[in-house]
PDB file of C-alpha atoms in Angstrom:
ATOM      1  CA  MET Z  29     106.049 121.608 124.196  1.00 54.00           C
ATOM      2  CA  ILE Z  30     108.546 118.545 124.453  1.00 57.00           C
ATOM      3  CA  LEU Z  31     106.960 117.159 127.698  1.00 55.00           C
ATOM      4  CA  GLU Z  32     103.237 117.737 126.104  1.00 58.00           C
ATOM      5  CA  THR Z  33     104.545 115.732 123.016  1.00 62.00           C
ATOM      6  CA  ILE Z  34     105.908 112.784 125.269  1.00 59.00           C
ATOM      7  CA  ILE Z  35     102.834 112.630 127.276  1.00 62.00           C
ATOM      8  CA  LEU Z  36     100.894 112.604 124.050  1.00 64.00           C
ATOM      9  CA  ILE Z  37     102.461 109.600 122.284  1.00 64.00           C
ATOM     10  CA  GLY Z  38     102.552 107.896 125.589  1.00 62.00           C
ATOM     11  CA  ALA Z  39      98.821 108.143 126.125  1.00 66.00           C
ATOM     12  CA  VAL Z  40      98.018 106.986 122.189  1.00 66.00           C
ATOM     13  CA  ALA Z  41     100.558 104.103 122.635  1.00 62.00           C
ATOM     14  CA  PHE Z  42      99.119 102.989 126.073  1.00 64.00           C
ATOM     15  CA  ILE Z  43      95.517 103.225 124.238  1.00 62.00           C
ATOM     16  CA  GLU Z  44      96.763 101.178 121.114  1.00 67.00           C
ATOM     17  CA  LEU Z  45      98.125  98.633 123.624  1.00 63.00           C
ATOM     18  CA  LEU Z  46      94.930  98.048 125.569  1.00 68.00           C
ATOM     19  CA  GLY Z  47      93.718  97.025 122.050  1.00 69.00           C
ATOM     20  CA  LEU Z  48      90.414  98.763 122.631  1.00 63.00           C
ATOM     21  CA  HIS Z  49      87.767  98.932 119.837  1.00 67.00           C
ATOM     22  CA  GLY Z  50      84.375 100.687 119.278  1.00 67.00           C
ATOM     23  CA  LEU Z  51      82.991 103.102 122.150  1.00 65.00           C
ATOM     24  CA  PRO Z  52      85.842 102.466 124.815  1.00 68.00           C
ATOM     25  CA  LEU Z  53      88.396 103.698 122.108  1.00 66.00           C
ATOM     26  CA  LEU Z  54      86.373 106.414 121.194  1.00 64.00           C
ATOM     27  CA  PHE Z  55      85.821 107.247 124.972  1.00 67.00           C
ATOM     28  CA  SER Z  56      89.699 106.852 125.790  1.00 66.00           C
ATOM     29  CA  TYR Z  57      90.519 109.182 122.688  1.00 68.00           C
ATOM     30  CA  GLY Z  58      87.979 111.684 123.979  1.00 69.00           C
ATOM     31  CA  VAL Z  59      89.574 111.793 127.349  1.00 68.00           C
ATOM     32  CA  ILE Z  60      92.913 112.384 125.897  1.00 68.00           C
ATOM     33  CA  ILE Z  61      91.216 115.193 123.639  1.00 66.00           C
ATOM     34  CA  VAL Z  62      90.114 117.040 126.756  1.00 64.00           C
ATOM     35  CA  LEU Z  63      93.209 116.593 128.867  1.00 63.00           C
ATOM     36  CA  CYS Z  64      95.130 118.130 125.908  1.00 64.00           C
ATOM     37  CA  ALA Z  65      92.921 121.031 125.404  1.00 60.00           C
ATOM     38  CA  LEU Z  66      93.059 121.969 128.939  1.00 56.00           C
ATOM     39  CA  VAL Z  67      96.888 121.746 128.725  1.00 59.00           C
ATOM     40  CA  LEU Z  68      96.941 123.857 125.650  1.00 57.00           C
ATOM     41  CA  LEU Z  69      94.611 126.265 127.405  1.00 53.00           C
ATOM     42  CA  GLN Z  70      96.875 126.240 130.435  1.00 45.00           C
ATOM     43  CA  ASN Z  71      99.843 127.208 128.318  1.00 53.00           C
ATOM     44  CA  ARG Z  72      98.009 129.662 126.200  1.00 53.00           C
ATOM     45  CA  LYS Z  73      99.427 128.789 122.733  1.00 57.00           C
ATOM     46  CA  VAL Z  74      98.407 130.338 119.699  1.00 63.00           C
ATOM     47  CA  ILE Z  75      97.140 127.630 117.572  1.00 69.00           C
ATOM     48  CA  PRO Z  76      95.779 128.091 114.266  1.00 74.00           C
ATOM     49  CA  PRO Z  77      91.806 127.315 113.808  1.00 78.00           C
ATOM     50  CA  PHE Z  78      90.623 123.886 112.615  1.00 83.00           C
ATOM     51  CA  ILE Z  79      88.415 124.665 109.647  1.00 88.00           C
ATOM     52  CA  PRO Z  80      87.579 121.358 107.933  1.00 91.00           C
ATOM     53  CA  THR Z  81      87.724 121.301 103.803  1.00 94.00           C
ATOM     54  CA  GLY Z  82      84.485 120.187 102.317  1.00 94.00           C
ATOM     55  CA  SER Z  83      84.184 116.943 100.493  1.00 95.00           C
ATOM     56  CA  LYS Z  84      84.008 118.433  97.103  1.00 97.00           C
ATOM     57  CA  THR Z  85      87.035 120.625  97.772  1.00 97.00           C
ATOM     58  CA  VAL Z  86      88.754 117.592  98.928  1.00 97.00           C
ATOM     59  CA  GLU Z  87      88.124 115.766  95.488  1.00 97.00           C
ATOM     60  CA  THR Z  88      88.796 118.572  93.578  1.00 98.00           C
ATOM     61  CA  MET Z  89      92.252 119.312  95.030  1.00 98.00           C
ATOM     62  CA  ILE Z  90      93.354 115.489  95.022  1.00 98.00           C
ATOM     63  CA  ARG Z  91      92.214 115.707  91.106  1.00 98.00           C
ATOM     64  CA  LEU Z  92      93.871 118.718  90.161  1.00 98.00           C
ATOM     65  CA  ALA Z  93      97.164 117.698  92.017  1.00 98.00           C
ATOM     66  CA  GLU Z  94      97.029 114.459  89.955  1.00 98.00           C
ATOM     67  CA  VAL Z  95      97.977 112.294  92.705  1.00 98.00           C
ATOM     68  CA  VAL Z  96      98.934 108.879  91.846  1.00 98.00           C
ATOM     69  CA  LYS Z  97      99.922 105.596  93.427  1.00 98.00           C
ATOM     70  CA  GLY Z  98     103.463 105.421  94.772  1.00 98.00           C
ATOM     71  CA  GLU Z  99     103.634 109.372  95.143  1.00 98.00           C
ATOM     72  CA  LEU Z 100     104.302 111.291  98.645  1.00 98.00           C
ATOM     73  CA  VAL Z 101     101.690 113.557  99.461  1.00 98.00           C
ATOM     74  CA  TYR Z 102     102.236 115.852 102.688  1.00 98.00           C
ATOM     75  CA  ASP Z 103      99.458 117.867 104.164  1.00 98.00           C
ATOM     76  CA  LEU Z 104     100.580 120.762 106.383  1.00 97.00           C
ATOM     77  CA  GLY Z 105      97.950 121.268 108.981  1.00 95.00           C
ATOM     78  CA  CYS Z 106      96.216 118.126 108.190  1.00 96.00           C
ATOM     79  CA  GLY Z 107      93.163 118.752 110.494  1.00 95.00           C
ATOM     80  CA  ASP Z 108      90.961 115.598 110.715  1.00 96.00           C
ATOM     81  CA  GLY Z 109      92.898 113.932 107.759  1.00 97.00           C
ATOM     82  CA  ARG Z 110      90.459 113.792 105.278  1.00 97.00           C
ATOM     83  CA  LEU Z 111      93.178 115.074 102.645  1.00 98.00           C
ATOM     84  CA  LEU Z 112      95.366 112.345 103.610  1.00 98.00           C
ATOM     85  CA  ILE Z 113      92.631 109.702 103.273  1.00 98.00           C
ATOM     86  CA  ALA Z 114      91.681 110.798  99.765  1.00 98.00           C
ATOM     87  CA  ALA Z 115      95.609 110.594  98.915  1.00 98.00           C
ATOM     88  CA  ALA Z 116      95.806 107.259 100.348  1.00 98.00           C
ATOM     89  CA  LYS Z 117      92.733 105.914  98.430  1.00 98.00           C
ATOM     90  CA  LYS Z 118      94.817 106.976  95.121  1.00 98.00           C
ATOM     91  CA  GLY Z 119      97.706 104.833  96.337  1.00 98.00           C
ATOM     92  CA  ALA Z 120      99.671 107.417  97.554  1.00 98.00           C
ATOM     93  CA  ARG Z 121     101.742 107.682 100.881  1.00 98.00           C
ATOM     94  CA  ALA Z 122     100.554 110.602 102.805  1.00 98.00           C
ATOM     95  CA  ILE Z 123     102.240 112.245 105.748  1.00 98.00           C
ATOM     96  CA  GLY Z 124     100.250 114.984 107.634  1.00 98.00           C
ATOM     97  CA  TYR Z 125     101.495 117.286 110.330  1.00 97.00           C
ATOM     98  CA  GLU Z 126      99.248 118.840 112.955  1.00 95.00           C
ATOM     99  CA  TYR Z 127      99.748 121.118 115.678  1.00 90.00           C
ATOM    100  CA  SER Z 128      97.038 121.132 117.492  1.00 88.00           C
ATOM    101  CA  LEU Z 129      96.713 118.037 120.167  1.00 86.00           C
ATOM    102  CA  PRO Z 130      92.875 117.226 119.917  1.00 88.00           C
ATOM    103  CA  THR Z 131      92.968 117.815 116.056  1.00 92.00           C
ATOM    104  CA  PHE Z 132      95.786 115.605 115.817  1.00 93.00           C
ATOM    105  CA  LEU Z 133      94.310 112.822 117.916  1.00 92.00           C
ATOM    106  CA  LEU Z 134      91.281 113.037 115.666  1.00 94.00           C
ATOM    107  CA  ALA Z 135      93.283 112.658 112.643  1.00 96.00           C
ATOM    108  CA  LYS Z 136      95.245 109.521 114.123  1.00 96.00           C
ATOM    109  CA  PHE Z 137      91.806 108.107 115.096  1.00 95.00           C
ATOM    110  CA  LEU Z 138      90.213 108.640 111.486  1.00 96.00           C
ATOM    111  CA  THR Z 139      93.379 107.460 109.495  1.00 97.00           C
ATOM    112  CA  ARG Z 140      94.111 104.550 111.673  1.00 96.00           C
ATOM    113  CA  LYS Z 141      93.181 102.021 109.084  1.00 96.00           C
ATOM    114  CA  TYR Z 142      95.172 103.318 106.439  1.00 97.00           C
ATOM    115  CA  ARG Z 143      98.647 101.803 106.397  1.00 97.00           C
ATOM    116  CA  THR Z 144     100.112 104.369 103.919  1.00 98.00           C
ATOM    117  CA  ILE Z 145      99.192 107.157 106.263  1.00 98.00           C
ATOM    118  CA  THR Z 146     101.180 109.002 109.007  1.00 98.00           C
ATOM    119  CA  VAL Z 147     100.115 111.594 111.194  1.00 98.00           C
ATOM    120  CA  ARG Z 148     102.565 113.407 113.107  1.00 97.00           C
ATOM    121  CA  PHE Z 149     102.232 115.934 115.869  1.00 93.00           C
ATOM    122  CA  GLY Z 150     104.410 119.171 115.613  1.00 90.00           C
ATOM    123  CA  ASP Z 151     105.184 122.021 113.719  1.00 90.00           C
ATOM    124  CA  PHE Z 152     105.854 121.421 109.769  1.00 95.00           C
ATOM    125  CA  TRP Z 153     107.994 124.686 109.051  1.00 94.00           C
ATOM    126  CA  SER Z 154     111.223 123.136 109.753  1.00 91.00           C
ATOM    127  CA  ARG Z 155     110.736 119.770 107.796  1.00 96.00           C
ATOM    128  CA  ASP Z 156     112.645 118.864 104.866  1.00 97.00           C
ATOM    129  CA  TYR Z 157     110.111 118.426 101.915  1.00 98.00           C
ATOM    130  CA  ARG Z 158     112.638 117.663  99.260  1.00 97.00           C
ATOM    131  CA  ASP Z 159     110.903 114.163  98.598  1.00 98.00           C
ATOM    132  CA  ALA Z 160     107.482 115.672  98.356  1.00 98.00           C
ATOM    133  CA  ASP Z 161     105.643 114.711  95.067  1.00 98.00           C
ATOM    134  CA  VAL Z 162     102.576 116.839  96.254  1.00 98.00           C
ATOM    135  CA  ILE Z 163     101.976 119.104  99.129  1.00 98.00           C
ATOM    136  CA  CYS Z 164      98.306 120.189 100.482  1.00 98.00           C
ATOM    137  CA  CYS Z 165      97.830 123.094 102.371  1.00 97.00           C
ATOM    138  CA  TYR Z 166      95.154 125.221 103.736  1.00 95.00           C
ATOM    139  CA  LEU Z 167      97.267 128.125 105.297  1.00 94.00           C
ATOM    140  CA  LEU Z 168      95.921 131.783 105.613  1.00 92.00           C
ATOM    141  CA  GLN Z 169      97.700 134.294 103.434  1.00 93.00           C
ATOM    142  CA  GLN Z 170     100.611 135.491 105.481  1.00 93.00           C
ATOM    143  CA  LYS Z 171     101.300 131.921 106.063  1.00 94.00           C
ATOM    144  CA  MET Z 172     101.419 131.338 102.438  1.00 96.00           C
ATOM    145  CA  ILE Z 173     104.111 134.053 101.920  1.00 96.00           C
ATOM    146  CA  ASP Z 174     105.962 132.262 104.514  1.00 96.00           C
ATOM    147  CA  PHE Z 175     105.531 129.264 102.620  1.00 98.00           C
ATOM    148  CA  GLU Z 176     106.816 130.651  99.593  1.00 97.00           C
ATOM    149  CA  LYS Z 177     109.962 131.671 101.206  1.00 97.00           C
ATOM    150  CA  MET Z 178     110.515 129.045 103.497  1.00 97.00           C
ATOM    151  CA  ILE Z 179     109.388 125.725 101.640  1.00 98.00           C
ATOM    152  CA  TRP Z 180     108.661 126.242  98.058  1.00 98.00           C
ATOM    153  CA  PRO Z 181     112.412 126.930  97.344  1.00 97.00           C
ATOM    154  CA  GLN Z 182     113.392 123.192  98.490  1.00 96.00           C
ATOM    155  CA  LEU Z 183     110.972 121.583  96.311  1.00 98.00           C
ATOM    156  CA  LYS Z 184     112.113 119.186  93.574  1.00 97.00           C
ATOM    157  CA  THR Z 185     111.141 120.061  89.694  1.00 97.00           C
ATOM    158  CA  GLY Z 186     107.686 118.641  89.216  1.00 97.00           C
ATOM    159  CA  ALA Z 187     106.375 118.681  92.794  1.00 98.00           C
ATOM    160  CA  ARG Z 188     102.779 120.233  93.198  1.00 98.00           C
ATOM    161  CA  VAL Z 189     101.435 122.320  95.828  1.00 98.00           C
ATOM    162  CA  ILE Z 190      97.748 122.321  95.937  1.00 98.00           C
ATOM    163  CA  SER Z 191      96.329 125.120  98.451  1.00 97.00           C
ATOM    164  CA  HIS Z 192      92.767 125.754  99.632  1.00 97.00           C
ATOM    165  CA  SER Z 193      91.773 129.388  98.961  1.00 94.00           C
ATOM    166  CA  PHE Z 194      95.288 131.345  99.829  1.00 96.00           C
ATOM    167  CA  THR Z 195      97.949 132.043  97.271  1.00 97.00           C
ATOM    168  CA  MET Z 196     101.697 132.406  97.094  1.00 97.00           C
ATOM    169  CA  PRO Z 197     102.188 136.087  95.999  1.00 95.00           C
ATOM    170  CA  THR Z 198     104.936 135.685  93.296  1.00 96.00           C
ATOM    171  CA  VAL Z 199     104.505 132.048  92.137  1.00 97.00           C
ATOM    172  CA  LYS Z 200     102.433 131.460  88.925  1.00 96.00           C
ATOM    173  CA  ILE Z 201      99.127 129.752  89.501  1.00 97.00           C
ATOM    174  CA  ALA Z 202      99.184 126.560  87.147  1.00 97.00           C
ATOM    175  CA  LYS Z 203      95.246 125.792  87.533  1.00 97.00           C
ATOM    176  CA  ARG Z 204      92.548 127.020  89.634  1.00 97.00           C
ATOM    177  CA  GLU Z 205      89.194 125.463  90.091  1.00 97.00           C
ATOM    178  CA  GLY Z 206      86.876 127.028  92.948  1.00 96.00           C
ATOM    179  CA  SER Z 207      89.014 127.306  96.008  1.00 96.00           C
ATOM    180  CA  ALA Z 208      91.579 124.855  94.947  1.00 97.00           C
ATOM    181  CA  ILE Z 209      94.779 126.413  93.606  1.00 98.00           C
ATOM    182  CA  LEU Z 210      97.497 124.526  92.016  1.00 98.00           C
ATOM    183  CA  TYR Z 211     101.049 125.190  91.462  1.00 98.00           C
ATOM    184  CA  VAL Z 212     103.979 123.095  89.734  1.00 98.00           C
ATOM    185  CA  LYS Z 213     107.386 123.636  90.728  1.00 97.00           C
ATOM    186  CA  ASP Z 214     109.282 124.214  87.389  1.00 91.00           C
ATOM    187  CA  ARG Z 215     113.123 123.879  86.793  1.00 61.00           C
ATOM    188  CA  LEU Z 216     115.134 126.666  88.395  1.00 55.00           C
TER     189      LEU Z 216
END
Protein backbone atom coordinates (compact mmCIF):
# COMPACT_ATOMS: atom_id res chain seq x y z
CA MET A 1 0.00 0.00 0.00
CA ILE A 2 2.74 2.47 0.91
CA LEU A 3 4.79 1.61 -2.17
CA GLU A 4 1.72 1.96 -4.41
CA THR A 5 0.97 5.37 -2.90
CA ILE A 6 4.55 6.57 -3.46
CA ILE A 7 4.45 5.36 -7.06
CA LEU A 8 1.09 7.04 -7.62
CA ILE A 9 2.21 10.36 -6.16
CA GLY A 10 5.43 10.21 -8.15
CA ALA A 11 3.56 9.51 -11.40
CA VAL A 12 1.09 12.35 -10.84
CA ALA A 13 3.92 14.73 -9.90
CA PHE A 14 5.87 13.72 -13.02
CA ILE A 15 2.86 14.42 -15.25
CA GLU A 16 2.33 17.79 -13.57
CA LEU A 17 6.04 18.65 -14.07
CA LEU A 18 5.78 17.87 -17.78
CA GLY A 19 3.13 20.58 -18.05
CA LEU A 20 1.00 18.56 -20.42
CA HIS A 21 -2.38 19.88 -21.52
CA GLY A 22 -5.38 18.54 -23.38
CA LEU A 23 -5.16 15.10 -24.99
CA PRO A 24 -1.56 14.29 -23.92
CA LEU A 25 -2.49 15.01 -20.29
CA LEU A 26 -5.63 12.90 -20.52
CA PHE A 27 -3.69 10.08 -22.19
CA SER A 28 -1.01 10.19 -19.47
CA TYR A 29 -3.61 9.95 -16.71
CA GLY A 30 -5.28 7.12 -18.63
CA VAL A 31 -2.05 5.14 -18.68
CA ILE A 32 -1.63 5.64 -14.92
CA ILE A 33 -5.23 4.58 -14.29
CA VAL A 34 -4.74 1.34 -16.25
CA LEU A 35 -1.46 0.57 -14.48
CA CYS A 36 -2.97 1.27 -11.06
CA ALA A 37 -5.97 -0.92 -11.86
CA LEU A 38 -3.64 -3.76 -12.77
CA VAL A 39 -1.72 -3.34 -9.50
CA LEU A 40 -4.96 -3.38 -7.53
CA LEU A 41 -6.22 -6.47 -9.31
CA GLN A 42 -2.93 -8.17 -8.65
CA ASN A 43 -3.12 -7.37 -4.93
CA ARG A 44 -6.84 -8.31 -4.81
CA LYS A 45 -7.78 -5.46 -2.51
CA VAL A 46 -11.44 -5.01 -1.78
CA ILE A 47 -12.46 -1.52 -2.84
CA PRO A 48 -16.03 -0.26 -2.65
CA PRO A 49 -17.60 0.38 -6.04
CA PHE A 50 -17.64 3.87 -7.53
CA ILE A 51 -21.28 4.82 -7.94
CA PRO A 52 -21.55 8.44 -9.09
CA THR A 53 -24.04 10.68 -7.31
CA GLY A 54 -26.42 12.31 -9.78
CA SER A 55 -26.20 16.07 -10.33
CA LYS A 56 -29.63 16.77 -8.78
CA THR A 57 -28.68 14.81 -5.66
CA VAL A 58 -25.35 16.67 -5.46
CA GLU A 59 -27.23 20.00 -5.60
CA THR A 60 -29.68 18.82 -2.95
CA MET A 61 -26.92 17.56 -0.63
CA ILE A 62 -24.97 20.84 -0.83
CA ARG A 63 -28.15 22.91 -0.36
CA LEU A 64 -29.39 20.87 2.63
CA ALA A 65 -25.95 21.05 4.27
CA GLU A 66 -26.08 24.84 3.81
CA VAL A 67 -22.45 25.01 2.66
CA VAL A 68 -21.13 28.59 2.75
CA LYS A 69 -17.94 30.42 1.92
CA GLY A 70 -15.00 29.66 4.20
CA GLU A 71 -16.31 26.37 5.57
CA LEU A 72 -14.36 23.12 5.50
CA VAL A 73 -16.13 20.29 3.70
CA TYR A 74 -14.90 16.70 3.65
CA ASP A 75 -16.12 14.09 1.18
CA LEU A 76 -15.41 10.57 2.38
CA GLY A 77 -15.04 8.38 -0.67
CA CYS A 78 -15.11 11.37 -3.01
CA GLY A 79 -15.29 9.39 -6.25
CA ASP A 80 -14.77 11.74 -9.19
CA GLY A 81 -14.93 14.84 -6.97
CA ARG A 82 -18.33 16.20 -7.97
CA LEU A 83 -19.37 17.06 -4.39
CA LEU A 84 -15.98 18.71 -3.83
CA ILE A 85 -16.52 20.87 -6.91
CA ALA A 86 -20.03 21.82 -5.80
CA ALA A 87 -18.71 22.81 -2.35
CA ALA A 88 -15.84 24.80 -3.89
CA LYS A 89 -18.31 26.70 -6.07
CA LYS A 90 -19.99 27.81 -2.82
CA GLY A 91 -16.63 29.15 -1.59
CA ALA A 92 -15.81 26.29 0.76
CA ARG A 93 -12.47 24.54 1.18
CA ALA A 94 -13.03 20.93 0.22
CA ILE A 95 -10.99 17.83 1.04
CA GLY A 96 -11.83 14.49 -0.47
CA TYR A 97 -10.53 11.04 0.35
CA GLU A 98 -10.57 8.27 -2.24
CA TYR A 99 -9.22 4.75 -1.80
CA SER A 100 -9.45 3.57 -5.41
CA LEU A 101 -6.36 4.63 -7.35
CA PRO A 102 -8.08 5.02 -10.74
CA THR A 103 -10.95 7.01 -9.22
CA PHE A 104 -8.49 9.10 -7.18
CA LEU A 105 -6.67 10.03 -10.40
CA LEU A 106 -9.95 10.90 -12.08
CA ALA A 107 -10.87 13.17 -9.14
CA LYS A 108 -7.42 14.81 -9.24
CA PHE A 109 -7.86 15.48 -12.95
CA LEU A 110 -11.42 16.83 -12.70
CA THR A 111 -10.71 19.08 -9.69
CA ARG A 112 -7.32 20.41 -10.86
CA LYS A 113 -8.68 23.90 -11.66
CA TYR A 114 -10.01 24.51 -8.15
CA ARG A 115 -7.44 25.88 -5.70
CA THR A 116 -9.66 25.21 -2.69
CA ILE A 117 -9.94 21.47 -3.39
CA THR A 118 -7.54 18.82 -2.10
CA VAL A 119 -7.98 15.19 -3.10
CA ARG A 120 -6.10 12.68 -0.95
CA PHE A 121 -5.47 9.05 -1.72
CA GLY A 122 -6.14 6.59 1.06
CA ASP A 123 -8.31 5.40 3.87
CA PHE A 124 -10.40 8.08 5.59
CA TRP A 125 -11.29 6.12 8.74
CA SER A 126 -8.28 7.06 10.87
CA ARG A 127 -8.35 10.82 10.13
CA ASP A 128 -9.21 13.66 12.49
CA TYR A 129 -12.42 15.50 11.56
CA ARG A 130 -12.74 17.88 14.53
CA ASP A 131 -12.28 20.82 12.11
CA ALA A 132 -15.08 19.72 9.77
CA ASP A 133 -18.03 21.99 9.14
CA VAL A 134 -19.62 19.51 6.73
CA ILE A 135 -18.96 15.86 5.92
CA CYS A 136 -20.44 14.36 2.77
CA CYS A 137 -20.62 10.60 2.35
CA TYR A 138 -22.16 7.85 0.27
CA LEU A 139 -21.38 4.88 2.47
CA LEU A 140 -23.21 1.57 2.58
CA GLN A 141 -25.36 0.88 5.66
CA GLN A 142 -22.73 -1.12 7.60
CA LYS A 143 -20.19 1.65 6.99
CA MET A 144 -22.68 4.24 8.27
CA ILE A 145 -22.83 2.24 11.51
CA ASP A 146 -19.02 2.41 11.62
CA PHE A 147 -19.20 6.14 10.84
CA GLU A 148 -21.54 6.70 13.78
CA LYS A 149 -19.14 4.90 16.13
CA MET A 150 -15.83 6.25 14.83
CA ILE A 151 -16.32 9.69 13.24
CA TRP A 152 -19.58 11.15 14.57
CA PRO A 153 -18.32 11.43 18.20
CA GLN A 154 -15.36 13.60 17.22
CA LEU A 155 -17.37 16.21 15.30
CA LYS A 156 -17.80 19.69 16.76
CA THR A 157 -21.15 21.15 17.71
CA GLY A 158 -22.95 22.45 14.63
CA ALA A 159 -21.09 20.18 12.19
CA ARG A 160 -23.33 18.76 9.49
CA VAL A 161 -23.20 15.32 7.93
CA ILE A 162 -24.96 14.86 4.63
CA SER A 163 -25.38 11.25 3.56
CA HIS A 164 -26.59 9.86 0.27
CA SER A 165 -29.19 7.13 0.86
CA PHE A 166 -27.85 5.45 4.01
CA THR A 167 -28.48 6.36 7.65
CA MET A 168 -26.86 6.28 11.07
CA PRO A 169 -29.09 4.03 13.17
CA THR A 170 -29.28 6.00 16.44
CA VAL A 171 -28.69 9.61 15.34
CA LYS A 172 -31.72 11.81 14.75
CA ILE A 173 -32.17 12.95 11.15
CA ALA A 174 -32.43 16.74 10.91
CA LYS A 175 -33.80 16.82 7.34
CA ARG A 176 -34.38 14.42 4.51
CA GLU A 177 -35.02 15.27 0.88
CA GLY A 178 -35.08 12.46 -1.64
CA SER A 179 -31.96 10.38 -1.01
CA ALA A 180 -30.14 13.23 0.79
CA ILE A 181 -30.09 12.82 4.58
CA LEU A 182 -28.86 15.62 6.85
CA TYR A 183 -27.59 15.26 10.41
CA VAL A 184 -26.53 18.17 12.65
CA LYS A 185 -24.22 17.57 15.60
CA ASP A 186 -25.84 18.91 18.78
CA ARG A 187 -24.11 19.78 22.01
CA LEU A 188 -23.06 16.84 24.12
